Short mmCIF file of C-alpha atoms in Angstrom, two decimals:
data_model
loop_
_atom_site.label_atom_id
_atom_site.label_comp_id
_atom_site.label_asym_id
_atom_site.label_seq_id
_atom_site.Cartn_x
_atom_site.Cartn_y
_atom_site.Cartn_z
CA MET A 1 -105.82 -136.58 42.67
CA ALA A 2 -107.15 -139.42 40.71
CA LYS A 3 -108.72 -141.80 43.50
CA ASN A 4 -110.28 -139.14 44.87
CA ARG A 5 -112.27 -138.32 42.24
CA SER A 6 -113.09 -141.99 41.24
CA ASN A 7 -114.14 -142.28 44.87
CA ASN A 8 -116.27 -139.02 44.78
CA TYR A 9 -118.25 -140.64 41.63
CA LYS A 10 -118.03 -144.38 43.18
CA LYS A 11 -120.89 -142.57 46.15
CA LYS A 12 -122.90 -141.71 42.41
CA ALA A 13 -123.23 -145.23 40.94
CA GLY A 14 -125.70 -146.15 41.86
CA GLN A 15 -128.17 -142.74 43.60
CA ALA A 16 -131.89 -142.65 42.14
CA PRO A 17 -131.45 -139.53 39.89
CA GLY A 18 -131.82 -136.36 41.95
CA THR A 19 -129.57 -137.05 44.55
CA LEU A 20 -127.43 -133.96 45.16
CA ILE A 21 -123.66 -135.97 45.93
CA TYR A 22 -120.92 -133.03 45.65
CA THR A 23 -118.01 -134.00 43.95
CA GLY A 24 -115.86 -131.62 44.87
CA LYS A 25 -112.33 -132.05 46.89
CA LYS A 26 -113.44 -128.77 49.44
CA LYS A 27 -115.43 -130.49 51.66
CA THR A 28 -114.31 -128.79 54.98
CA GLN A 29 -115.28 -124.98 52.65
CA LYS A 30 -117.84 -122.72 54.86
CA LEU A 31 -121.34 -121.51 53.54
CA PHE A 32 -120.88 -118.00 52.03
CA ILE A 33 -124.37 -117.07 50.93
CA GLU A 34 -124.63 -113.01 49.58
CA SER A 35 -127.43 -110.88 48.12
CA PHE A 36 -127.95 -108.61 45.48
CA ASP A 37 -131.43 -106.44 45.66
CA TYR A 38 -131.57 -103.75 43.52
CA ASP A 39 -133.85 -101.27 40.43
CA GLU A 40 -132.62 -98.11 39.07
CA ASN A 41 -132.92 -95.71 42.23
CA GLN A 42 -131.27 -97.94 45.01
CA TYR A 43 -129.99 -101.71 45.58
CA THR A 44 -129.05 -103.04 49.27
CA GLU A 45 -126.37 -105.68 50.08
CA ASN A 46 -126.58 -108.77 52.82
CA GLN A 47 -124.27 -111.65 53.94
CA LEU A 48 -126.83 -113.96 54.78
CA SER A 49 -126.16 -116.46 57.64
CA ASN A 50 -128.46 -119.48 56.79
CA ILE A 51 -129.98 -120.32 53.58
CA GLU A 52 -133.41 -119.67 54.85
CA GLU A 53 -133.36 -116.14 54.55
CA ALA A 54 -132.86 -116.02 50.19
CA PHE A 55 -136.05 -117.15 50.62
CA GLU A 56 -137.93 -114.00 50.47
CA PHE A 57 -136.59 -112.48 47.00
CA LYS A 58 -138.39 -115.26 45.18
CA HIS A 59 -140.95 -112.78 44.69
CA SER A 60 -139.48 -109.22 45.15
CA ASN A 61 -140.41 -106.86 42.76
CA SER A 62 -137.07 -105.77 42.36
CA LYS A 63 -134.01 -108.16 40.77
CA THR A 64 -132.06 -109.76 42.96
CA TRP A 65 -128.59 -111.93 43.01
CA ILE A 66 -128.09 -114.16 44.80
CA ASN A 67 -124.10 -115.98 45.12
CA LEU A 68 -123.04 -119.54 46.80
CA ASN A 69 -120.27 -120.23 47.33
CA GLY A 70 -120.15 -123.56 49.09
CA LEU A 71 -121.22 -126.60 47.67
CA ASN A 72 -120.50 -129.29 49.86
CA HIS A 73 -122.95 -127.97 51.78
CA VAL A 74 -125.76 -130.43 49.70
CA ASN A 75 -128.72 -129.45 52.44
CA ASP A 76 -129.00 -125.80 52.40
CA ILE A 77 -128.47 -125.81 48.54
CA GLU A 78 -131.94 -128.64 48.23
CA LYS A 79 -133.48 -126.61 50.83
CA LEU A 80 -133.19 -123.31 48.13
CA GLY A 81 -133.71 -125.39 45.26
CA LYS A 82 -137.20 -126.61 46.71
CA HIS A 83 -138.02 -122.84 47.51
CA TYR A 84 -137.45 -121.51 43.98
CA SER A 85 -139.36 -124.88 42.32
CA LEU A 86 -136.04 -126.05 41.04
CA HIS A 87 -135.35 -129.52 39.28
CA PRO A 88 -134.14 -131.96 41.29
CA LEU A 89 -131.74 -132.79 38.26
CA VAL A 90 -130.78 -129.18 37.89
CA LEU A 91 -129.29 -129.20 41.57
CA GLU A 92 -128.02 -133.08 40.95
CA ASP A 93 -125.94 -130.97 38.12
CA VAL A 94 -125.27 -127.44 40.30
CA VAL A 95 -123.09 -130.05 43.27
CA ASN A 96 -121.29 -132.44 40.27
CA ILE A 97 -118.51 -130.07 39.56
CA SER A 98 -117.89 -131.59 36.09
CA GLN A 99 -120.33 -130.93 34.07
CA ARG A 100 -119.79 -129.43 30.50
CA PRO A 101 -121.28 -125.84 29.93
CA LYS A 102 -124.40 -125.77 28.70
CA ILE A 103 -128.06 -124.37 29.28
CA ASP A 104 -130.97 -126.14 30.18
CA GLU A 105 -134.62 -124.54 29.57
CA TYR A 106 -137.19 -124.89 32.38
CA GLU A 107 -140.64 -123.01 32.42
CA ASP A 108 -139.96 -120.69 35.14
CA TYR A 109 -136.23 -120.60 34.48
CA LEU A 110 -133.23 -121.43 32.82
CA PHE A 111 -130.22 -122.91 34.00
CA VAL A 112 -126.64 -122.15 32.64
CA VAL A 113 -123.33 -124.04 34.05
CA LEU A 114 -120.01 -123.23 32.85
CA LYS A 115 -116.29 -122.85 33.58
CA MET A 116 -114.76 -119.12 35.11
CA LEU A 117 -111.21 -119.92 34.27
CA TYR A 118 -107.91 -117.50 36.22
CA TYR A 119 -104.07 -118.41 37.39
CA ASP A 120 -104.19 -119.47 41.48
CA GLU A 121 -100.62 -117.81 43.30
CA ASN A 122 -98.32 -120.78 41.65
CA GLU A 123 -99.23 -119.34 38.30
CA ASN A 124 -101.15 -122.80 37.43
CA ILE A 125 -105.14 -122.25 35.61
CA VAL A 126 -107.78 -122.96 38.23
CA SER A 127 -111.03 -124.27 36.06
CA GLU A 128 -114.61 -123.67 38.96
CA GLN A 129 -118.18 -124.43 37.96
CA VAL A 130 -120.17 -121.93 38.16
CA SER A 131 -124.31 -122.33 37.90
CA PHE A 132 -125.94 -119.97 37.41
CA ILE A 133 -130.45 -119.74 37.79
CA LEU A 134 -132.22 -117.17 35.83
CA GLY A 135 -135.99 -116.57 37.14
CA ASN A 136 -138.15 -113.67 36.07
CA ASN A 137 -136.75 -111.08 38.89
CA TYR A 138 -133.99 -112.96 39.81
CA VAL A 139 -130.05 -115.20 39.77
CA LEU A 140 -129.25 -117.61 41.33
CA SER A 141 -125.17 -118.38 40.98
CA PHE A 142 -123.93 -121.50 42.68
CA GLN A 143 -120.01 -121.31 43.20
CA GLU A 144 -117.30 -124.26 45.11
CA SER A 145 -115.62 -121.53 46.69
CA GLU A 146 -114.77 -117.95 47.33
CA GLY A 147 -113.03 -115.47 45.00
CA ASP A 148 -114.07 -115.19 41.83
CA VAL A 149 -114.38 -112.44 39.05
CA PHE A 150 -118.09 -110.58 40.01
CA ASP A 151 -115.82 -107.63 41.77
CA SER A 152 -116.49 -105.23 38.94
CA VAL A 153 -120.45 -106.81 39.00
CA ARG A 154 -120.57 -105.63 42.43
CA ASN A 155 -119.70 -102.48 42.06
CA ARG A 156 -121.16 -101.43 38.62
CA ILE A 157 -124.47 -102.88 41.00
CA ARG A 158 -123.50 -100.98 44.46
CA THR A 159 -122.03 -97.43 42.00
CA ALA A 160 -125.33 -98.32 39.47
CA LYS A 161 -122.53 -97.43 36.93
CA GLY A 162 -123.51 -98.60 33.14
CA ARG A 163 -128.12 -100.08 32.34
CA VAL A 164 -127.85 -103.79 34.94
CA ARG A 165 -129.58 -101.18 37.43
CA HIS A 166 -131.81 -99.97 34.54
CA MET A 167 -132.03 -103.64 33.13
CA GLU A 168 -133.83 -107.20 33.98
CA SER A 169 -132.43 -109.94 35.31
CA ASP A 170 -131.65 -111.96 32.09
CA TYR A 171 -128.84 -108.56 31.71
CA LEU A 172 -128.27 -109.29 35.12
CA LEU A 173 -126.98 -112.57 33.87
CA TYR A 174 -124.88 -111.26 30.61
CA VAL A 175 -122.74 -109.23 32.55
CA LEU A 176 -122.30 -111.86 34.98
CA ILE A 177 -121.18 -114.55 31.99
CA ASP A 178 -119.35 -111.51 30.12
CA ALA A 179 -117.31 -111.18 33.08
CA VAL A 180 -115.90 -114.55 33.62
CA VAL A 181 -115.76 -114.24 29.31
CA ASP A 182 -113.28 -111.65 30.02
CA TYR A 183 -111.02 -113.43 31.92
CA TYR A 184 -111.05 -115.29 29.07
CA PHE A 185 -108.63 -113.12 27.33
CA ASN A 186 -106.32 -112.64 30.10
CA ILE A 187 -106.06 -116.20 30.76
CA ILE A 188 -105.15 -115.73 26.84
CA GLU A 189 -103.12 -112.90 27.45
CA ILE A 190 -100.16 -114.55 30.03
CA LEU A 191 -100.53 -118.66 27.42
CA GLY A 192 -99.14 -116.10 24.86
CA ASP A 193 -96.33 -114.75 26.83
CA LYS A 194 -95.12 -117.64 27.66
CA ILE A 195 -95.14 -119.22 24.50
CA GLU A 196 -93.70 -116.19 23.22
CA ASP A 197 -90.55 -116.83 26.22
CA PHE A 198 -90.38 -120.23 25.00
CA GLU A 199 -89.87 -119.00 21.21
CA ASN A 200 -86.63 -116.93 22.58
CA GLU A 201 -85.25 -119.44 25.32
CA ILE A 202 -85.39 -122.27 21.73
CA PHE A 203 -83.97 -120.34 19.56
CA SER A 204 -81.56 -118.52 21.81
CA GLY A 205 -80.60 -121.20 22.33
CA ASN A 206 -80.56 -121.29 26.19
CA ALA A 207 -83.06 -124.14 26.64
CA THR A 208 -82.95 -125.71 30.15
CA ASP A 209 -83.48 -129.44 30.00
CA ASP A 210 -86.36 -129.77 31.31
CA VAL A 211 -88.21 -127.41 28.71
CA SER A 212 -89.49 -130.10 26.78
CA LYS A 213 -92.09 -131.03 30.49
CA ASN A 214 -93.04 -127.18 30.68
CA ILE A 215 -93.79 -127.43 27.03
CA GLN A 216 -96.37 -130.43 27.49
CA ASN A 217 -97.24 -128.64 30.78
CA LEU A 218 -98.30 -125.22 28.44
CA LYS A 219 -99.97 -127.69 25.85
CA ARG A 220 -102.49 -129.51 28.75
CA GLU A 221 -102.65 -125.78 29.99
CA ILE A 222 -104.45 -124.72 26.78
CA LEU A 223 -106.60 -127.82 26.72
CA LYS A 224 -107.57 -126.79 29.70
CA VAL A 225 -108.76 -123.61 28.58
CA ARG A 226 -110.28 -124.83 25.34
CA ARG A 227 -112.81 -127.71 27.27
CA ALA A 228 -114.08 -124.56 28.97
CA ILE A 229 -114.42 -121.87 25.84
CA PHE A 230 -115.96 -123.92 23.35
CA PRO A 231 -118.73 -125.85 24.90
CA LEU A 232 -119.16 -121.98 26.01
CA ARG A 233 -120.28 -121.26 22.43
CA GLU A 234 -122.92 -123.57 22.08
CA VAL A 235 -124.85 -122.04 25.26
CA ILE A 236 -125.02 -118.75 24.39
CA SER A 237 -125.31 -119.49 20.68
CA ARG A 238 -129.04 -121.27 22.27
CA ILE A 239 -129.20 -118.06 24.43
CA GLU A 240 -129.58 -115.91 21.37
CA LYS A 241 -131.81 -118.40 19.40
CA ASN A 242 -134.12 -119.00 22.33
CA ASP A 243 -137.74 -118.32 22.39
CA SER A 244 -138.04 -118.04 25.91
CA ASP A 245 -139.79 -114.60 27.89
CA LEU A 246 -136.94 -114.56 30.44
CA ILE A 247 -134.48 -113.51 27.27
CA LYS A 248 -135.79 -110.35 26.14
CA GLN A 249 -135.42 -109.29 22.58
CA LYS A 250 -132.78 -106.13 23.60
CA THR A 251 -130.95 -108.35 25.59
CA ILE A 252 -130.05 -110.23 22.21
CA THR A 253 -127.53 -108.03 20.62
CA TYR A 254 -125.90 -108.03 24.65
CA TYR A 255 -125.57 -112.23 24.21
CA ARG A 256 -123.98 -111.82 20.61
CA ASP A 257 -121.25 -110.21 21.89
CA ILE A 258 -120.35 -112.72 23.29
CA TYR A 259 -120.26 -114.79 21.19
CA ASP A 260 -118.00 -112.52 18.66
CA HIS A 261 -115.53 -112.66 22.17
CA LEU A 262 -115.93 -116.60 22.51
CA ILE A 263 -115.19 -116.64 18.92
CA GLN A 264 -111.49 -115.07 19.59
CA VAL A 265 -110.80 -116.95 21.62
CA SER A 266 -111.30 -119.91 20.03
CA GLU A 267 -109.55 -118.64 17.59
CA ASN A 268 -106.19 -117.95 19.78
CA ILE A 269 -106.09 -121.12 21.33
CA ASP A 270 -106.34 -122.58 17.93
CA ILE A 271 -103.45 -120.99 17.50
CA PHE A 272 -101.66 -121.86 20.45
CA ARG A 273 -102.51 -125.25 19.62
CA GLU A 274 -100.34 -125.33 16.13
CA MET A 275 -97.32 -123.79 18.06
CA ILE A 276 -97.59 -125.63 21.02
CA TRP A 277 -96.99 -127.97 18.48
CA SER A 278 -93.86 -126.16 16.57
CA LEU A 279 -92.43 -125.48 19.56
CA MET A 280 -92.21 -128.98 19.72
CA ASP A 281 -90.54 -129.99 16.88
CA MET A 282 -87.94 -125.93 17.16
CA TYR A 283 -87.10 -127.40 20.69
CA MET A 284 -85.85 -131.34 18.72
CA THR A 285 -84.21 -129.67 15.71
CA THR A 286 -82.39 -127.55 18.25
CA ILE A 287 -81.54 -130.57 19.84
CA SER A 288 -80.48 -133.22 16.77
CA ASN A 289 -78.95 -129.58 15.36
CA LYS A 290 -76.46 -129.69 18.63
CA MET A 291 -76.06 -133.39 18.43
CA ASN A 292 -74.70 -132.81 14.67
CA GLU A 293 -72.40 -130.22 15.22
CA VAL A 294 -71.23 -133.05 18.40
CA MET A 295 -70.70 -135.52 15.79
CA LYS A 296 -69.35 -132.77 13.55
CA VAL A 297 -66.63 -131.67 15.88
CA LEU A 298 -66.07 -135.50 16.19
CA THR A 299 -65.51 -136.97 13.04
CA ILE A 300 -63.11 -134.24 11.44
CA MET A 301 -61.33 -134.70 14.86
CA ALA A 302 -61.29 -139.13 14.24
CA SER A 303 -60.52 -137.87 10.24
CA ILE A 304 -57.14 -135.77 11.15
CA PHE A 305 -56.01 -138.37 13.31
CA ILE A 306 -57.03 -141.44 11.02
CA PRO A 307 -53.83 -141.01 9.01
CA LEU A 308 -51.09 -139.67 11.63
CA THR A 309 -52.33 -143.23 12.95
CA PHE A 310 -51.15 -144.96 10.16
CA ILE A 311 -48.35 -143.90 10.16
CA ALA A 312 -47.56 -143.88 13.56
CA GLY A 313 -48.54 -147.66 13.90
CA ILE A 314 -46.43 -148.20 10.51
CA TYR A 315 -43.07 -147.34 12.32
CA GLY A 316 -44.14 -148.81 15.11
CA MET A 317 -44.02 -152.12 14.35
CA ASN A 318 -42.32 -154.82 15.70
CA PHE A 319 -39.68 -155.58 11.69
CA LYS A 320 -36.45 -155.62 12.74
CA TYR A 321 -35.05 -154.13 8.61
CA ILE A 322 -37.22 -151.10 9.28
CA PRO A 323 -34.82 -148.63 6.22
CA GLU A 324 -36.67 -145.48 7.26
CA LEU A 325 -34.99 -146.29 11.42
CA GLN A 326 -32.11 -145.72 10.71
CA TYR A 327 -31.74 -143.01 8.95
CA LYS A 328 -29.99 -140.30 11.28
CA TYR A 329 -33.43 -136.97 10.05
CA SER A 330 -35.98 -140.06 10.08
CA TYR A 331 -38.15 -138.70 13.05
CA PHE A 332 -38.33 -134.99 12.42
CA ILE A 333 -39.07 -135.78 8.77
CA LEU A 334 -41.48 -137.81 10.38
CA TRP A 335 -42.74 -135.38 12.20
CA GLY A 336 -42.74 -132.65 9.50
CA VAL A 337 -45.13 -135.65 7.27
CA MET A 338 -47.26 -135.72 10.24
CA ILE A 339 -47.72 -131.37 10.74
CA VAL A 340 -47.80 -130.87 7.23
CA LEU A 341 -50.51 -133.85 6.67
CA PHE A 342 -52.57 -132.22 10.14
CA VAL A 343 -52.73 -128.87 8.48
CA GLY A 344 -53.65 -129.65 4.57
CA MET A 345 -56.20 -130.94 6.16
CA LEU A 346 -57.15 -128.81 8.17
CA ILE A 347 -57.12 -126.12 5.27
CA TYR A 348 -59.71 -128.61 3.36
CA PHE A 349 -62.38 -128.61 5.82
CA LYS A 350 -62.34 -125.24 5.80
CA ARG A 351 -62.38 -124.84 2.65
CA LYS A 352 -65.12 -127.38 2.33
CA LYS A 353 -66.80 -125.39 4.56
CA TRP A 354 -66.64 -128.09 7.59
CA LEU A 355 -65.49 -126.20 10.32
#
């Protein structure tokens, strides 16, 4: 995986700024373009067969959301960018999937990049870059592949629920970002359940041999979520303070709500990071305690058999004259002494609470 990633970046090395090079791995993804054109009274939903069909919405009197899946189709993205007068550096960032969440302000539009997080069928966190262009009456969104978290937004446009059909395009951008942030809470909930399961497993003493590996994987998942969330707080903060005409004053309140949600998620992530370190310490302590129990049992056994071995060693020597060997009951007396020592040491260890 690292080799493929490095090869993609080698292609960018030495290229002129604004050169569109897709840095992802989904080279065979089909181009999928959908459009939602709407106002208060009506909406039109279409699946566009080619990129040229998206050109007509630029100067529409209604609001439009154009969603493009398939960043590997750089030629089509370049055509769309030229028609909507997008800067070449913006298009370059769209197809470069390693972008940090950010916002760039231009005269006629805003460019926003964030990370969409969700769990795949193998319960691994998938981080997919989503780019937004906010224009006067439109929002363009760019995704690497099909499948996203925007179904609720589509349904709200179709059914005219909520404010989206009555508000401007800046509110549409808000609901799209809000849908992404809402899924962060799903991720947080699942991560919290995983941590709780590990705690119960370690406390109950049923931890498997690969628990340390699982904890490290969980730690990497938390870091992935943290890298997606923390820069996004700065993005939303800049939108709040933006003096662009594209962001209406009445919409600022909604973006503040997103910022509050991000603060809440960030606090949970910080708590989870501390809990992960505690889990690892707890696991190491559990292993150490188990080792101490084993060493204690072995030490007690050795302590019991040391005097018995000493007695057996003395009377097992090959001297000819050992007075006790000639006594009729020496064997039974020796067994008695050894049994008394054995029982006495057990009682002593019990009183000392070593057993």
